[in-house]
Amino acid sequence: MAINVTRSSMPPFEEYCEEIRELWDSHWLTNMGAKHQQLEADLKAYLGCEELVLFTNGHLALENVIEAFNLHGEIITTPFTFASTTHAVVRCGCTPVFCDIDPVTYTLDPEKLEALITEKTVAILPVHVYGNLCDVEKIGEIAARHHLPVIYDAAHSFGVFRKGVSSACFGDAAMFSFHATKVFNTIEGGAVCCHSEEIRRRLCDLKNFGIHDEENVPYVGGNAKMNEFCAAMGICNLRHLQDEIEKRRLVAERYDANLGKIPGLQLNAQQEETTPNYAYYPVVFDGFHLTRDEVFAKLAAEGIFPRKYFYPLTSAFACYKGTPGFNPRNTPIAAHMAECVLTLPMYADLPLETVDRICEIILK
Ligand SMILES: *Cc1c(COP(=O)(O)O)cnc(C)c1O
């Protein structure tokens, strides 16, 4: 059987059935019903954030938060990310300005940030890549000096805490994805966490056609509401989150034991004072006797499918061909990482013997 890069977490079947039983009594399937309210409360308690708004997916959460901050201009971000981050900026009518990344955390390099700020800059949109937290302190300092909001793409960092503070709390807002492939899923889903009650209210209106109440429509909103079945899935999955992360830790440690201290392999560095979520297991093949693409092909031949994540850079996408500023050469470290990195299979139920087999194939 094929081993894919990920496998979705699911609660016991009976637990989910029990959770959705009430929906057959209420016949209330969406529009901020009981499950939606419950999940919002559960997530706020877990993440320790002031405000939280659920969405139908992470991408629309990101588009909606860009709109909620009323941003029009340049947004400094990273090309070493999933398509969603860059597309959200462009689809909201803003211009992404690409900052290079730190070669250890793969996140936006604050040392290169300030030089990109101009009078057109309206926000900073860094990504907590693989669940590695950005240098939130330095980014925060620079943003404050220039009076710019910081919106984090925290899609990878659900369950990551620094000094006990969750990744939901950094910056002016943080977006999570609860897609099936993420550490915590609601099948499809997402959320925005923020500190401002004003932004929360705008997000609630924006995700429901801009309708504030029956007779008052202050925004040209779309539809990005989470339905009750997805919320119920989230309520169940959240109960099992710590177990899932613990199992992922064992997988990561098994990989570390097999692949540590091998010349030409860069493993993901543990961050200080940070509780990780083991969302991904990236390996950089740089100076190894095989290239990343050769390792990928070798594993694929054995029915194992890791992912070239992130490759290509979003600044190299065909849809942006010829767009000024969309040039991987402007971000050489990100361009290099995109050529060398492979994320290996990582999920809670991945058998440790399979981890050994994957490592054997890579090393032999
Ligand atoms: C998954 C992901 C998204 C998009 O989330 P969806 O819930 O799939 O819409 C955005 N950014 C990053 C970095 C992601 O990994």
GROMACS .gro file of N, CA, C and O in nm, residues 172-235:
model
  256
  172ASP      N    1  -0.107   4.104   1.493
  172ASP     CA    2  -0.240   4.162   1.507
  172ASP      C    3  -0.348   4.060   1.478
  172ASP      O    4  -0.461   4.072   1.525
  173ALA      N    5  -0.313   3.959   1.396
  173ALA     CA    6  -0.407   3.851   1.366
  173ALA      C    7  -0.329   3.729   1.321
  173ALA      O    8  -0.215   3.740   1.274
  174ALA      N    9  -0.389   3.613   1.337
  174ALA     CA   10  -0.329   3.488   1.291
  174ALA      C   11  -0.436   3.405   1.223
  174ALA      O   12  -0.549   3.395   1.273
  175MET      N   13  -0.400   3.348   1.109
  175MET     CA   14  -0.493   3.262   1.037
  175MET      C   15  -0.452   3.116   1.055
  175MET      O   16  -0.336   3.083   1.041
  176PHE      N   17  -0.549   3.030   1.087
  176PHE     CA   18  -0.525   2.885   1.091
  176PHE      C   19  -0.604   2.817   0.980
  176PHE      O   20  -0.712   2.861   0.944
  177SER      N   21  -0.547   2.709   0.930
  177SER     CA   22  -0.619   2.620   0.840
  177SER      C   23  -0.651   2.493   0.916
  177SER      O   24  -0.565   2.437   0.985
  178PHE      N   25  -0.776   2.447   0.903
  178PHE     CA   26  -0.816   2.318   0.961
  178PHE      C   27  -0.847   2.219   0.849
  178PHE      O   28  -0.939   2.138   0.858
  179HIS      N   29  -0.768   2.229   0.741
  179HIS     CA   30  -0.784   2.137   0.628
  179HIS      C   31  -0.750   1.995   0.673
  179HIS      O   32  -0.673   1.974   0.767
  180ALA      N   33  -0.807   1.898   0.603
  180ALA     CA   34  -0.789   1.756   0.636
  180ALA      C   35  -0.644   1.715   0.656
  180ALA      O   36  -0.615   1.622   0.731
  181THR      N   37  -0.551   1.783   0.590
  181THR     CA   38  -0.410   1.744   0.597
  181THR      C   39  -0.336   1.809   0.714
  181THR      O   40  -0.218   1.779   0.736
  182LYS      N   41  -0.401   1.896   0.787
  182LYS     CA   42  -0.331   1.968   0.893
  182LYS      C   43  -0.334   1.889   1.025
  182LYS      O   44  -0.412   1.795   1.041
  183VAL      N   45  -0.251   1.932   1.121
  183VAL     CA   46  -0.240   1.863   1.251
  183VAL      C   47  -0.377   1.852   1.319
  183VAL      O   48  -0.410   1.752   1.379
  184PHE      N   49  -0.455   1.957   1.309
  184PHE     CA   50  -0.593   1.957   1.361
  184PHE      C   51  -0.686   1.990   1.245
  184PHE      O   52  -0.664   2.089   1.175
  185ASN      N   53  -0.786   1.904   1.222
  185ASN     CA   54  -0.874   1.931   1.107
  185ASN      C   55  -1.021   1.932   1.145
  185ASN      O   56  -1.065   1.867   1.241
  186THR      N   57  -1.096   2.009   1.064
  186THR     CA   58  -1.243   2.008   1.069
  186THR      C   59  -1.295   1.964   0.931
  186THR      O   60  -1.397   2.012   0.886
  187ILE      N   61  -1.223   1.876   0.866
  187ILE     CA   62  -1.242   1.830   0.727
  187ILE      C   63  -1.190   1.941   0.635
  187ILE      O   64  -1.083   1.929   0.577
  188GLU      N   65  -1.268   2.047   0.620
  188GLU     CA   66  -1.223   2.175   0.565
  188GLU      C   67  -1.256   2.277   0.673
  188GLU      O   68  -1.360   2.266   0.738
  189GLY      N   69  -1.172   2.375   0.688
  189GLY     CA   70  -1.205   2.477   0.788
  189GLY      C   71  -1.088   2.569   0.812
  189GLY      O   72  -0.977   2.547   0.761
  190GLY      N   73  -1.114   2.673   0.888
  190GLY     CA   74  -1.009   2.767   0.921
  190GLY      C   75  -1.059   2.864   1.026
  190GLY      O   76  -1.176   2.860   1.066
  191ALA      N   77  -0.969   2.950   1.071
  191ALA     CA   78  -1.006   3.048   1.173
  191ALA      C   79  -0.913   3.167   1.164
  191ALA      O   80  -0.800   3.156   1.115
  192VAL      N   81  -0.962   3.280   1.213
  192VAL     CA   82  -0.876   3.396   1.238
  192VAL      C   83  -0.883   3.426   1.386
  192VAL      O   84  -0.992   3.430   1.444
  193CYS      N   85  -0.765   3.444   1.446
  193CYS     CA   86  -0.757   3.488   1.585
  193CYS      C   87  -0.706   3.631   1.584
  193CYS      O   88  -0.618   3.665   1.503
  194CYS      N   89  -0.760   3.715   1.671
  194CYS     CA   90  -0.715   3.854   1.676
  194CYS      C   91  -0.739   3.911   1.814
  194CYS      O   92  -0.799   3.845   1.899
  195HIS      N   93  -0.691   4.033   1.834
  195HIS     CA   94  -0.707   4.097   1.965
  195HIS      C   95  -0.820   4.198   1.963
  195HIS      O   96  -0.869   4.239   2.066
  196SER      N   97  -0.859   4.241   1.843
  196SER     CA   98  -0.952   4.353   1.831
  196SER      C   99  -1.096   4.305   1.813
  196SER      O  100  -1.128   4.227   1.723
  197GLU      N  101  -1.183   4.356   1.899
  197GLU     CA  102  -1.327   4.326   1.891
  197GLU      C  103  -1.386   4.381   1.761
  197GLU      O  104  -1.472   4.321   1.698
  198GLU      N  105  -1.334   4.497   1.719
  198GLU     CA  106  -1.378   4.561   1.593
  198GLU      C  107  -1.347   4.470   1.472
  198GLU      O  108  -1.433   4.448   1.387
  199ILE      N  109  -1.225   4.414   1.468
  199ILE     CA  110  -1.188   4.323   1.358
  199ILE      C  111  -1.274   4.197   1.366
  199ILE      O  112  -1.322   4.146   1.264
  200ARG      N  113  -1.298   4.147   1.486
  200ARG     CA  114  -1.381   4.027   1.499
  200ARG      C  115  -1.520   4.050   1.440
  200ARG      O  116  -1.571   3.969   1.364
  201ARG      N  117  -1.579   4.166   1.471
  201ARG     CA  118  -1.714   4.195   1.421
  201ARG      C  119  -1.715   4.204   1.269
  201ARG      O  120  -1.803   4.153   1.202
  202ARG      N  121  -1.611   4.270   1.215
  202ARG     CA  122  -1.603   4.280   1.069
  202ARG      C  123  -1.590   4.142   1.004
  202ARG      O  124  -1.653   4.114   0.902
  203LEU      N  125  -1.508   4.056   1.065
  203LEU     CA  126  -1.489   3.921   1.011
  203LEU      C  127  -1.621   3.842   1.013
  203LEU      O  128  -1.653   3.772   0.916
  204CYS      N  129  -1.695   3.857   1.121
  204CYS     CA  130  -1.824   3.786   1.132
  204CYS      C  131  -1.920   3.833   1.022
  204CYS      O  132  -1.993   3.753   0.963
  205ASP      N  133  -1.920   3.964   0.994
  205ASP     CA  134  -2.006   4.017   0.887
  205ASP      C  135  -1.957   3.972   0.750
  205ASP      O  136  -2.035   3.926   0.666
  206LEU      N  137  -1.824   3.983   0.729
  206LEU     CA  138  -1.768   3.953   0.597
  206LEU      C  139  -1.793   3.809   0.556
  206LEU      O  140  -1.818   3.780   0.438
  207LYS      N  141  -1.787   3.716   0.653
  207LYS     CA  142  -1.802   3.575   0.615
  207LYS      C  143  -1.947   3.539   0.586
  207LYS      O  144  -1.976   3.429   0.541
  208ASN      N  145  -2.039   3.631   0.613
  208ASN     CA  146  -2.181   3.606   0.590
  208ASN      C  147  -2.240   3.716   0.501
  208ASN      O  148  -2.332   3.786   0.539
  209PHE      N  149  -2.182   3.733   0.382
  209PHE     CA  150  -2.231   3.827   0.279
  209PHE      C  151  -2.227   3.973   0.323
  209PHE      O  152  -2.299   4.056   0.266
  210GLY      N  153  -2.149   4.005   0.425
  210GLY     CA  154  -2.143   4.144   0.471
  210GLY      C  155  -2.265   4.186   0.550
  210GLY      O  156  -2.283   4.305   0.577
  211ILE      N  157  -2.348   4.087   0.585
  211ILE     CA  158  -2.472   4.117   0.658
  211ILE      C  159  -2.443   4.132   0.807
  211ILE      O  160  -2.391   4.038   0.868
  212HIS      N  161  -2.476   4.247   0.863
  212HIS     CA  162  -2.458   4.264   1.008
  212HIS      C  163  -2.582   4.218   1.082
  212HIS      O  164  -2.576   4.143   1.177
  213ASP      N  165  -2.697   4.266   1.037
  213ASP     CA  166  -2.825   4.213   1.084
  213ASP      C  167  -2.925   4.227   0.970
  213ASP      O  168  -2.890   4.276   0.862
  214GLU      N  169  -3.046   4.186   0.993
  214GLU     CA  170  -3.143   4.172   0.883
  214GLU      C  171  -3.156   4.296   0.794
  214GLU      O  172  -3.181   4.284   0.675
  215GLU      N  173  -3.140   4.414   0.853
  215GLU     CA  174  -3.164   4.535   0.774
  215GLU      C  175  -3.039   4.619   0.751
  215GLU      O  176  -3.048   4.729   0.700
  216ASN      N  177  -2.924   4.564   0.790
  216ASN     CA  178  -2.802   4.644   0.785
  216ASN      C  179  -2.690   4.562   0.721
  216ASN      O  180  -2.644   4.463   0.779
  217VAL      N  181  -2.648   4.602   0.599
  217VAL     CA  182  -2.543   4.529   0.526
  217VAL      C  183  -2.427   4.625   0.497
  217VAL      O  184  -2.422   4.689   0.392
  218PRO      N  185  -2.332   4.636   0.590
  218PRO     CA  186  -2.227   4.737   0.575
  218PRO      C  187  -2.111   4.696   0.482
  218PRO      O  188  -2.033   4.783   0.444
  219TYR      N  189  -2.099   4.570   0.447
  219TYR     CA  190  -1.984   4.525   0.366
  219TYR      C  191  -2.028   4.444   0.246
  219TYR      O  192  -2.131   4.377   0.249
  220VAL      N  193  -1.943   4.446   0.140
  220VAL     CA  194  -1.964   4.359   0.024
  220VAL      C  195  -1.897   4.226   0.057
  220VAL      O  196  -1.786   4.198   0.014
  221GLY      N  197  -1.960   4.146   0.137
  221GLY     CA  198  -1.900   4.021   0.184
  221GLY      C  199  -1.933   3.904   0.094
  221GLY      O  200  -2.019   3.912   0.006
  222GLY      N  201  -1.863   3.794   0.116
  222GLY     CA  202  -1.893   3.668   0.047
  222GLY      C  203  -1.951   3.570   0.146
  222GLY      O  204  -2.008   3.609   0.247
  223ASN      N  205  -1.934   3.441   0.115
  223ASN     CA  206  -1.984   3.338   0.204
  223ASN      C  207  -1.867   3.249   0.244
  223ASN      O  208  -1.808   3.183   0.159
  224ALA      N  209  -1.832   3.250   0.369
  224ALA     CA  210  -1.718   3.170   0.415
  224ALA      C  211  -1.745   3.111   0.552
  224ALA      O  212  -1.656   3.099   0.635
  225LYS      N  213  -1.871   3.072   0.575
  225LYS     CA  214  -1.910   3.019   0.706
  225LYS      C  215  -1.874   2.872   0.720
  225LYS      O  216  -1.882   2.796   0.624
  226MET      N  217  -1.840   2.830   0.843
  226MET     CA  218  -1.819   2.688   0.870
  226MET      C  219  -1.953   2.623   0.903
  226MET      O  220  -2.032   2.678   0.980
  227ASN      N  221  -1.979   2.504   0.846
  227ASN     CA  222  -2.106   2.437   0.874
  227ASN      C  223  -2.098   2.350   1.000
  227ASN      O  224  -1.990   2.327   1.055
  228GLU      N  225  -2.211   2.302   1.046
  228GLU     CA  226  -2.220   2.231   1.174
  228GLU      C  227  -2.149   2.095   1.172
  228GLU      O  228  -2.097   2.050   1.274
  229PHE      N  229  -2.146   2.029   1.057
  229PHE     CA  230  -2.081   1.897   1.049
  229PHE      C  231  -1.929   1.912   1.063
  229PHE      O  232  -1.864   1.828   1.125
  230CYS      N  233  -1.877   2.017   1.003
  230CYS     CA  234  -1.733   2.043   1.015
  230CYS      C  235  -1.699   2.085   1.157
  230CYS      O  236  -1.598   2.042   1.214
  231ALA      N  237  -1.784   2.168   1.216
  231ALA     CA  238  -1.761   2.211   1.354
  231ALA      C  239  -1.763   2.090   1.448
  231ALA      O  240  -1.679   2.078   1.538
  232ALA      N  241  -1.855   1.997   1.424
  232ALA     CA  242  -1.864   1.876   1.507
  232ALA      C  243  -1.736   1.793   1.493
  232ALA      O  244  -1.687   1.738   1.592
  233MET      N  245  -1.684   1.784   1.373
  233MET     CA  246  -1.558   1.712   1.351
  233MET      C  247  -1.446   1.777   1.432
  233MET      O  248  -1.363   1.709   1.492
  234GLY      N  249  -1.446   1.910   1.433
  234GLY     CA  250  -1.344   1.982   1.509
  234GLY      C  251  -1.356   1.958   1.659
  234GLY      O  252  -1.256   1.938   1.728
  235ILE      N  253  -1.479   1.959   1.709
  235ILE     CA  254  -1.501   1.934   1.853
  235ILE      C  255  -1.443   1.798   1.891
  235ILE      O  256  -1.373   1.783   1.992
   0.00000   0.00000   0.00000
